[in-house]
Tab-separated table of C-alpha atoms and ligand atoms in Angstrom:
chain	number	residue	atom	x	y	z
A	560	MET	CA	144.247	104.516	155.949
A	561	GLY	CA	141.226	102.100	156.021
A	562	LEU	CA	139.890	100.321	152.961
A	563	SER	CA	136.731	102.191	153.304
A	564	GLN	CA	138.476	105.370	152.909
A	565	ILE	CA	139.735	104.915	149.396
A	566	LYS	CA	137.814	106.641	146.871
A	567	PRO	CA	135.850	104.099	144.789
A	568	GLU	CA	136.947	103.594	140.965
A	569	PHE	CA	136.186	100.964	138.592
A	570	VAL	CA	138.806	98.418	137.637
A	571	THR	CA	136.442	96.938	135.144
A	572	VAL	CA	133.301	98.723	133.824
A	573	LEU	CA	129.805	97.440	132.626
A	574	ALA	CA	129.744	96.212	129.068
A	575	GLU	CA	126.821	96.731	126.646
A	576	LYS	CA	124.669	93.618	126.264
A	577	GLN	CA	122.495	92.725	123.197
A	578	VAL	CA	120.651	89.570	124.009
A	579	LYS	CA	117.697	87.486	122.524
A	580	SER	CA	114.293	87.638	124.055
A	581	GLY	CA	114.202	85.215	126.847
A	582	GLN	CA	117.905	84.962	127.637
A	583	THR	CA	119.461	86.235	131.029
A	584	VAL	CA	121.461	89.422	130.944
A	585	ARG	CA	124.454	89.597	133.177
A	586	LEU	CA	125.988	93.070	133.901
A	587	GLU	CA	129.125	93.021	135.996
A	588	CYS	CA	132.063	95.093	136.991
A	589	GLU	CA	134.844	95.418	139.507
A	590	ALA	CA	135.783	98.072	141.920
A	591	ASN	CA	139.024	98.978	143.527
A	592	THR	CA	137.951	98.583	146.893
A	593	GLU	CA	135.410	96.775	149.094
A	594	ALA	CA	132.701	97.643	151.637
A	595	LEU	CA	130.860	99.973	149.184
A	596	ILE	CA	127.245	101.204	149.183
A	597	THR	CA	125.778	100.216	145.598
A	598	MET	CA	122.847	101.339	143.856
A	599	TRP	CA	121.553	100.341	140.364
A	600	GLU	CA	119.407	102.619	138.236
A	601	LYS	CA	117.820	101.781	135.028
A	602	ASN	CA	117.040	104.906	132.708
A	603	ASN	CA	118.192	107.336	135.464
A	604	GLN	CA	115.551	106.021	138.145
A	605	ARG	CA	116.513	103.713	140.945
A	606	LEU	CA	115.965	100.070	139.820
A	607	GLU	CA	113.024	98.636	141.399
A	608	CYS	CA	113.980	94.985	141.972
A	609	VAL	CA	111.457	92.463	140.869
A	610	GLU	CA	111.718	88.958	142.561
A	611	GLY	CA	112.510	86.424	139.946
A	612	LYS	CA	113.506	89.040	137.494
A	613	HIS	CA	116.463	90.934	139.197
A	614	LYS	CA	119.256	89.468	141.117
A	615	ILE	CA	121.894	91.865	142.621
A	616	THR	CA	124.991	90.436	144.156
A	617	GLN	CA	128.297	91.895	145.582
A	618	ASP	CA	131.157	89.563	146.171
A	619	VAL	CA	133.916	91.777	147.766
A	620	LYS	CA	134.859	94.010	145.015
A	621	ARG	CA	132.617	92.332	142.204
A	622	CYS	CA	129.146	93.874	141.584
A	623	THR	CA	126.579	91.940	139.396
A	624	LEU	CA	123.112	92.378	138.359
A	625	GLU	CA	121.351	89.688	136.573
A	626	ILE	CA	118.056	90.087	134.567
A	627	ALA	CA	116.317	86.922	134.064
A	628	ASN	CA	114.145	86.081	130.842
A	629	ALA	CA	114.917	89.357	129.205
A	630	GLN	CA	112.132	91.108	127.289
A	631	GLU	CA	111.506	94.359	125.442
A	632	GLY	CA	110.559	96.067	128.662
A	633	ASP	CA	114.103	95.164	130.286
A	634	GLU	CA	115.796	97.385	127.590
A	635	GLY	CA	117.525	100.527	128.900
A	636	ASN	CA	120.472	102.222	130.280
A	637	TYR	CA	121.531	100.414	133.533
A	638	LYS	CA	123.828	102.390	135.667
A	639	LEU	CA	125.684	101.192	138.816
A	640	ASN	CA	126.693	103.895	141.563
A	641	LEU	CA	129.434	103.118	144.118
A	642	ARG	CA	129.744	105.192	147.219
A	643	ASN	CA	131.723	105.378	150.561
A	644	LYS	CA	132.955	108.026	152.826
A	645	ALA	CA	135.742	109.026	150.435
A	646	GLY	CA	133.665	109.603	147.431
A	647	SER	CA	131.602	107.939	144.529
A	648	ALA	CA	131.887	106.696	140.989
A	649	SER	CA	129.253	105.392	138.434
A	650	CYS	CA	129.257	103.529	135.182
A	651	SER	CA	126.731	102.542	132.886
A	652	ALA	CA	125.831	100.299	129.977
A	653	MET	CA	123.093	99.941	127.429
A	654	VAL	CA	120.918	96.503	127.315
A	655	THR	CA	119.040	95.774	124.211
A	656	VAL	CA	116.892	92.730	123.712
A	657	GLU	CA	116.367	91.249	120.088
A	658	LEU	CA	112.987	90.680	119.055
A	659	ASN	CA	112.027	87.111	118.264
A	660	GLU	CA	111.233	86.842	114.611
A	661	TRP	CA	107.791	87.925	114.262
A	662	ARG	CA	107.031	86.802	110.852
A	663	THR	CA	108.910	83.776	109.058
A	664	VAL	CA	110.238	83.727	105.543
A	665	GLU	CA	111.262	80.695	103.556
A	666	TRP	CA	114.879	81.957	102.633
A	667	LYS	CA	114.977	79.293	99.797
A	668	GLN	CA	113.797	80.604	96.383
A	669	MET	CA	113.262	77.487	94.418
A	670	PRO	CA	110.221	76.217	96.150
A	671	MET	CA	108.499	79.583	96.006
A	672	ILE	CA	109.574	80.059	92.393
A	673	GLU	CA	108.327	76.631	91.279
A	674	ASN	CA	104.944	77.285	93.264
A	675	LEU	CA	104.459	80.516	91.242
A	676	ARG	CA	105.648	78.796	88.039
A	677	THR	CA	102.934	76.500	87.960
A	678	PHE	CA	100.240	78.785	89.309
A	679	LYS	CA	96.760	78.152	87.798
A	680	ILE	CA	94.453	81.225	87.652
A	681	GLY	CA	90.786	80.054	89.006
A	682	ASP	CA	89.053	81.490	85.830
A	683	ASP	CA	90.142	80.122	82.467
A	684	LYS	CA	89.362	83.463	80.709
A	685	VAL	CA	91.872	85.326	82.599
A	686	SER	CA	95.282	84.786	81.324
A	687	GLU	CA	97.115	87.056	83.839
A	688	LEU	CA	96.620	88.338	87.334
A	689	ARG	CA	97.030	92.039	87.171
A	690	PHE	CA	98.661	94.152	89.877
A	691	LEU	CA	98.720	97.875	89.831
A	692	LEU	CA	101.469	99.891	91.475
A	693	TYR	CA	100.569	102.889	93.098
A	694	GLY	CA	102.338	105.307	95.492
A	695	PRO	CA	104.526	108.449	95.811
A	696	VAL	CA	106.999	109.511	93.258
A	697	GLY	CA	110.371	107.808	93.723
A	698	ALA	CA	108.797	105.050	95.979
A	699	GLY	CA	110.294	102.140	94.034
A	700	LYS	CA	107.264	101.146	91.990
A	701	SER	CA	109.361	100.513	88.647
A	702	SER	CA	112.156	98.944	90.913
A	703	VAL	CA	109.573	96.492	92.301
A	704	ILE	CA	108.704	95.392	88.788
A	705	ASN	CA	112.513	95.102	87.779
A	706	THR	CA	113.024	93.279	90.804
A	707	ILE	CA	110.139	90.622	90.424
A	708	LYS	CA	110.999	90.379	86.565
A	709	SER	CA	114.608	89.723	87.403
A	710	ILE	CA	113.634	86.890	89.817
A	711	PHE	CA	111.706	85.265	87.021
A	712	GLU	CA	114.238	85.792	84.263
A	713	ARG	CA	117.262	84.803	86.715
A	714	ARG	CA	119.114	87.763	85.620
A	715	GLN	CA	119.120	91.649	86.403
A	716	PHE	CA	116.175	93.295	84.498
A	717	ILE	CA	116.366	97.055	84.208
A	718	ASN	CA	113.676	97.525	81.321
A	719	CYS	CA	111.304	99.371	83.537
A	720	LEU	CA	113.015	102.452	84.120
A	721	ALA	CA	113.858	103.212	87.715
A	722	ALA	CA	114.654	106.930	88.251
A	723	ALA	CA	117.310	108.793	90.108
A	724	GLU	CA	115.979	110.708	93.176
A	725	SER	CA	113.465	113.473	92.014
A	726	SER	CA	110.257	115.085	93.047
A	727	LYS	CA	108.570	114.598	89.621
A	728	SER	CA	107.549	111.151	88.546
A	729	HIS	CA	109.908	109.572	86.118
A	730	THR	CA	107.299	107.026	84.774
A	731	ILE	CA	104.597	108.779	82.805
A	732	TYR	CA	103.007	106.128	80.731
A	733	TYR	CA	100.685	103.429	81.731
A	734	GLU	CA	102.759	100.466	80.912
A	735	LYS	CA	102.148	96.621	81.462
A	736	TYR	CA	104.918	94.450	82.314
A	737	SER	CA	104.137	90.688	81.853
A	738	MET	CA	106.037	88.143	83.806
A	739	ALA	CA	104.558	85.213	81.597
A	740	GLN	CA	107.106	82.979	80.138
A	741	GLY	CA	104.823	80.881	77.780
A	742	LYS	CA	102.065	79.731	80.024
A	743	PHE	CA	104.134	80.118	83.121
A	744	PHE	CA	104.283	82.868	85.618
A	745	PRO	CA	100.900	84.326	84.622
A	746	PHE	CA	101.139	87.655	86.314
A	747	ALA	CA	101.226	91.179	85.188
A	748	PHE	CA	102.299	94.606	86.798
A	749	ASN	CA	101.173	97.979	85.729
A	750	ASP	CA	103.618	100.611	86.358
A	751	ILE	CA	101.815	103.994	86.772
A	752	MET	CA	102.872	107.601	87.243
A	753	GLY	CA	103.827	108.522	90.917
A	754	VAL	CA	101.518	110.640	93.077
A	755	GLU	CA	103.135	113.972	93.815
A	756	LYS	CA	102.989	116.014	96.974
A	757	GLU	CA	101.473	119.177	95.322
A	758	LYS	CA	97.646	119.142	94.433
A	759	CYS	CA	98.058	119.667	90.723
A	760	GLU	CA	100.924	117.460	89.965
A	761	GLY	CA	101.480	113.630	89.427
A	762	VAL	CA	98.839	111.080	88.569
A	763	LEU	CA	95.281	112.199	89.193
A	764	THR	CA	93.048	110.050	91.476
A	765	ASP	CA	90.323	109.626	88.895
A	766	ASP	CA	92.848	108.057	86.466
A	767	ILE	CA	93.927	105.427	89.096
A	768	ILE	CA	90.418	104.473	89.726
A	769	SER	CA	89.822	104.093	85.913
A	770	ALA	CA	92.795	101.861	85.894
A	771	LEU	CA	91.465	99.784	88.781
A	772	LYS	CA	88.396	99.242	86.689
A	773	GLY	CA	90.212	98.367	83.493
A	774	HIS	CA	89.253	101.376	81.436
A	775	VAL	CA	92.932	102.589	80.882
A	776	LYS	CA	94.670	101.088	77.793
A	777	GLU	CA	98.333	100.518	77.690
A	778	ASP	CA	100.611	103.308	76.650
A	779	TYR	CA	98.415	106.070	77.690
A	780	GLN	CA	100.366	109.207	78.841
A	781	PHE	CA	99.002	110.487	82.034
A	782	PHE	CA	98.419	114.133	82.604
A	783	SER	CA	98.404	115.882	85.931
A	784	THR	CA	96.002	118.450	84.374
A	785	HIS	CA	93.121	116.429	83.222
A	786	PRO	CA	91.942	112.907	83.427
A	787	LEU	CA	91.545	110.206	80.788
A	788	SER	CA	88.463	111.281	78.820
A	789	LYS	CA	85.582	108.602	78.084
A	790	ASP	CA	86.180	109.843	74.367
A	791	SER	CA	89.902	109.061	74.274
A	792	THR	CA	91.086	106.127	71.981
A	793	TYR	CA	92.970	105.032	75.272
A	794	TYR	CA	89.523	104.607	76.974
A	795	LEU	CA	88.327	101.180	77.168
A	796	THR	CA	84.534	101.280	77.517
A	797	ASN	CA	83.643	97.666	78.256
A	798	PRO	CA	86.615	96.107	80.130
A	799	SER	CA	86.543	92.386	80.788
A	800	LEU	CA	87.650	90.798	84.050
A	801	SER	CA	91.069	90.242	82.389
A	802	ASP	CA	91.430	94.000	81.864
A	803	MET	CA	90.828	94.966	85.361
A	804	THR	CA	93.261	95.272	88.153
A	805	HIS	CA	93.164	92.242	90.583
A	806	CYS	CA	95.164	93.721	93.545
A	807	LEU	CA	96.010	97.165	94.251
A	808	VAL	CA	99.791	97.360	95.404
A	809	ASN	CA	100.438	100.698	97.387
A	810	VAL	CA	104.157	101.143	97.018
A	811	ILE	CA	105.746	103.115	100.077
A	812	PRO	CA	109.142	104.019	100.906
A	813	ALA	CA	110.067	102.899	104.356
A	814	ASP	CA	112.767	105.624	104.671
A	815	LYS	CA	110.354	108.482	103.849
A	816	LEU	CA	107.192	107.602	105.813
A	817	ALA	CA	107.514	110.951	107.710
A	818	LEU	CA	107.017	112.840	104.452
A	819	ILE	CA	103.779	111.169	103.681
A	820	LYS	CA	101.079	113.278	104.983
A	821	GLY	CA	98.196	115.642	104.168
A	822	ASP	CA	96.931	115.715	100.704
A	823	PHE	CA	98.914	112.952	99.676
A	824	ILE	CA	97.070	110.577	102.361
A	825	GLY	CA	94.010	111.767	101.060
A	826	LYS	CA	94.549	110.940	97.510
A	827	MET	CA	95.676	107.473	98.731
A	828	LYS	CA	92.484	106.986	100.699
A	829	VAL	CA	90.231	107.964	97.932
A	830	VAL	CA	91.740	105.341	95.657
A	831	ARG	CA	91.571	102.656	98.555
A	832	GLN	CA	88.132	103.464	99.178
A	833	ALA	CA	87.380	102.940	95.392
A	834	ALA	CA	89.227	99.605	95.645
A	835	SER	CA	87.460	98.657	98.733
A	836	ARG	CA	84.055	99.294	97.164
A	837	MET	CA	85.005	97.024	94.329
A	838	GLY	CA	86.136	94.376	97.027
A	839	MET	CA	89.539	94.422	95.684
A	840	PRO	CA	92.516	93.356	97.794
A	841	GLN	CA	94.880	95.914	98.707
A	842	VAL	CA	98.453	95.575	100.036
A	843	VAL	CA	101.395	97.768	100.728
A	844	PHE	CA	105.038	97.086	99.684
A	845	LEU	CA	107.307	98.939	102.023
A	846	THR	CA	110.309	99.548	99.872
A	847	ARG	CA	113.842	100.903	100.500
A	848	VAL	CA	114.148	98.784	103.942
A	849	ASP	CA	117.938	98.857	103.536
A	850	ARG	CA	117.756	102.708	103.721
A	851	ALA	CA	115.229	102.596	106.773
A	852	CYS	CA	116.993	100.139	108.979
A	853	PRO	CA	120.608	99.578	109.580
A	854	MET	CA	120.043	96.252	111.016
A	855	THR	CA	118.158	95.162	107.831
A	856	LYS	CA	120.544	96.558	105.653
A	857	ALA	CA	123.289	94.492	107.198
A	858	ASN	CA	121.324	91.361	106.928
A	859	LEU	CA	118.063	91.206	105.031
A	860	ARG	CA	117.135	87.957	106.804
A	861	ASP	CA	116.856	90.141	110.078
A	862	VAL	CA	113.986	92.139	108.658
A	863	TYR	CA	111.465	90.674	110.958
A	864	LYS	CA	113.613	90.794	113.846
A	865	SER	CA	114.290	94.545	113.654
A	866	LYS	CA	112.243	96.883	115.978
A	867	LYS	CA	112.737	99.481	113.782
A	868	MET	CA	111.106	97.717	110.693
A	869	ARG	CA	108.195	96.530	113.063
A	870	ASN	CA	107.668	100.204	114.127
A	871	LYS	CA	107.694	101.265	110.497
A	872	ILE	CA	105.091	98.716	109.531
A	873	HIS	CA	102.930	99.709	112.306
A	874	GLU	CA	103.406	103.606	111.356
A	875	CYS	CA	102.439	102.656	107.809
A	876	SER	CA	99.421	100.860	109.000
A	877	ASN	CA	98.283	103.810	111.097
A	878	ILE	CA	98.945	106.151	108.274
A	879	LEU	CA	97.158	104.372	105.545
A	880	GLY	CA	94.759	102.231	107.560
A	881	VAL	CA	96.023	99.061	106.076
A	882	PRO	CA	96.121	95.799	108.290
A	883	ILE	CA	99.473	94.725	109.424
A	884	ASN	CA	99.218	91.586	107.791
A	885	CYS	CA	98.745	93.308	104.317
A	886	ILE	CA	102.041	95.134	104.764
A	887	PHE	CA	105.270	93.691	103.386
A	888	PRO	CA	108.632	95.034	103.591
A	889	VAL	CA	110.548	94.427	100.347
A	890	ALA	CA	114.251	95.360	99.068
A	891	ASN	CA	114.432	96.120	95.452
A	892	TYR	CA	117.596	95.584	93.154
A	893	HIS	CA	119.184	99.067	93.265
A	894	ASP	CA	122.957	98.887	93.387
A	895	GLU	CA	123.741	95.208	92.954
A	896	THR	CA	124.896	93.766	89.788
A	897	GLY	CA	124.322	90.139	90.536
A	898	ILE	CA	121.434	88.239	91.665
A	899	ASN	CA	120.931	88.040	95.520
A	900	GLU	CA	118.798	85.124	96.955
A	901	ASP	CA	117.832	86.986	100.035
A	902	ILE	CA	116.365	89.998	98.121
A	903	ASN	CA	114.468	87.261	95.867
A	904	CYS	CA	112.954	85.399	98.811
A	905	LEU	CA	111.685	88.476	100.583
A	906	MET	CA	110.001	89.530	97.375
A	907	LEU	CA	108.836	86.064	96.604
A	908	ASP	CA	107.187	85.805	100.217
A	909	ALA	CA	105.125	88.752	99.366
A	910	LEU	CA	104.246	87.911	95.923
A	911	THR	CA	103.138	84.226	96.727
A	912	LYS	CA	100.594	85.962	99.040
A	913	ILE	CA	99.287	88.593	97.042
A	914	VAL	CA	99.053	86.133	94.054
A	915	ASP	CA	96.655	84.092	96.120
A	916	TRP	CA	94.693	87.256	97.142
A	917	ALA	CA	94.444	88.481	93.584
A	918	ASN	CA	93.226	85.002	92.436
A	919	ASP	CA	90.532	84.989	95.073
A	920	TYR	CA	89.380	88.441	93.593
A	921	VAL	CA	89.188	86.880	90.274
A	922	VAL	CA	87.351	83.905	91.301
A	923	LYS	CA	84.876	85.976	93.402
A	924	CYS	CA	84.114	88.386	90.406
A	925	SER	CA	83.926	85.433	87.911
A	926	ASN	CA	81.205	83.796	90.131
A	927	LYS	CA	79.479	87.155	90.312
A	928	GLN	CA	79.460	87.316	86.600
A	929	VAL	CA	78.113	83.785	86.169
A	930	HIS	CA	75.396	84.568	88.850
A	931	VAL	CA	74.348	87.578	86.790
A	932	GLU	CA	74.329	86.032	83.393
B	1588	GTP	N1	118.463	101.780	98.519
B	1588	GTP	C1	117.454	101.387	97.749
B	1588	GTP	N2	116.975	102.039	96.990
B	1588	GTP	C2	115.821	101.891	96.069
B	1588	GTP	C3	115.085	100.776	96.468
B	1588	GTP	N3	114.152	100.646	95.556
B	1588	GTP	C4	114.163	101.866	94.652
B	1588	GTP	N4	115.287	102.423	95.028
B	1588	GTP	C5	115.869	103.664	94.365
B	1588	GTP	O1	114.671	104.514	94.608
B	1588	GTP	C6	114.672	105.359	93.458
B	1588	GTP	C7	113.321	105.581	93.009
B	1588	GTP	O2	112.824	104.250	92.470
B	1588	GTP	P1	111.811	104.080	91.198
B	1588	GTP	O3	111.782	102.645	90.983
B	1588	GTP	O4	112.255	104.839	89.927
B	1588	GTP	O5	110.615	104.706	91.926
B	1588	GTP	P2	109.226	105.079	91.125
B	1588	GTP	O6	108.314	104.836	92.017
B	1588	GTP	O7	109.069	104.198	89.991
B	1588	GTP	O8	109.442	106.597	90.854
B	1588	GTP	P3	108.441	107.384	89.710
B	1588	GTP	O9	108.312	106.619	88.340
B	1588	GTP	O10	109.317	108.648	89.429
B	1588	GTP	O11	107.240	107.795	90.379
B	1588	GTP	C8	115.776	104.845	92.520
B	1588	GTP	O12	116.883	105.619	92.632
B	1588	GTP	C9	115.963	103.516	93.008
B	1588	GTP	O13	117.331	102.869	92.839
B	1588	GTP	C10	115.549	99.897	97.492
B	1588	GTP	O14	114.623	98.907	97.865
B	1588	GTP	N5	116.563	100.437	98.202
B	1589	MG	MG1	108.438	104.638	88.005
């Protein structure tokens, strides 16, 4: 029997490839016989060879496909079909191309901590920059506060009660968590009741807007049934710039983006419009990244290399209408007992930016006040 009559089989098969963007992918395998007709496919379609990009070679029984300068578009399932008069065989492999890091983070915490420690607010009358955390129930608002406080205290902080998973908000009081240690770290975070899916539950939009304007006193208990009344002892009639929120932080769980819709987005838009009218900076902390992306869970430093996270950030931007550069994926302490520098750095990177933006807002407002006086 001539060689060409042997039914083709693979002696070695194509192997899955994961390469960095720009690298050359080399797919190769060996058949049991020569003089074969070969055909390469990509995603079940005949591969259209592009000069300078694809190079197909056949050296006796060895078949090779090289893909130069791999880019995202080169990803896919590559299949090699072998054929002769005696029969056919095929094998395939996935090619994935890692993204180049599309945002960089300084993975050293001390320079960022030092920078925040010595931060000077642009108006002497404002002792703390105030951030209001706002978002769905169980988004990780309280956990963000615990994580930031843990960074500054250099030990795990759990006073801001984070809850087990539930559909009802665990946080119901308006509480302020100051980061200040003496005159250092002049930042405060207000924890607030979560927004629930149902119309009549969770924090009311009017109350959030009152909190942005500085009308809500600490320890006020939120009610889903009625907003804070102007007659209440918890209503601050003439808030100063220090009482106001200086940056609205929308906290959104990356692993539950699909659940954020309808009524809920409507509520968030009203709040965001109110903040926009005040000229207040607004950002998104995209939490629970470890639950949303296995690559990020395996190594937090890959968060800006992960396509999944990039897609989540784009999806979040589309849903909420917040620009991409105002969306920060963050990880919170949740099951760790020790301090983790990567968790700290990702949070500090976001914090460093929002502190500057909140300070710009304070300076803008205090200039306006001076102008009016
Ligand atoms: N895996 C993981 N879990 C997180 C992360 N952040 C928060 N969690 C968990 O998510 C759950 C809800 O977190 P909370 O901080 O209580 O959320 P919240 O937004 O304050 O919730 P309410 O006050 O009830 O509205 C808790 O079980 C946290 O441990 C994170 O980055 N990764
Ligand atoms: Mg909470």
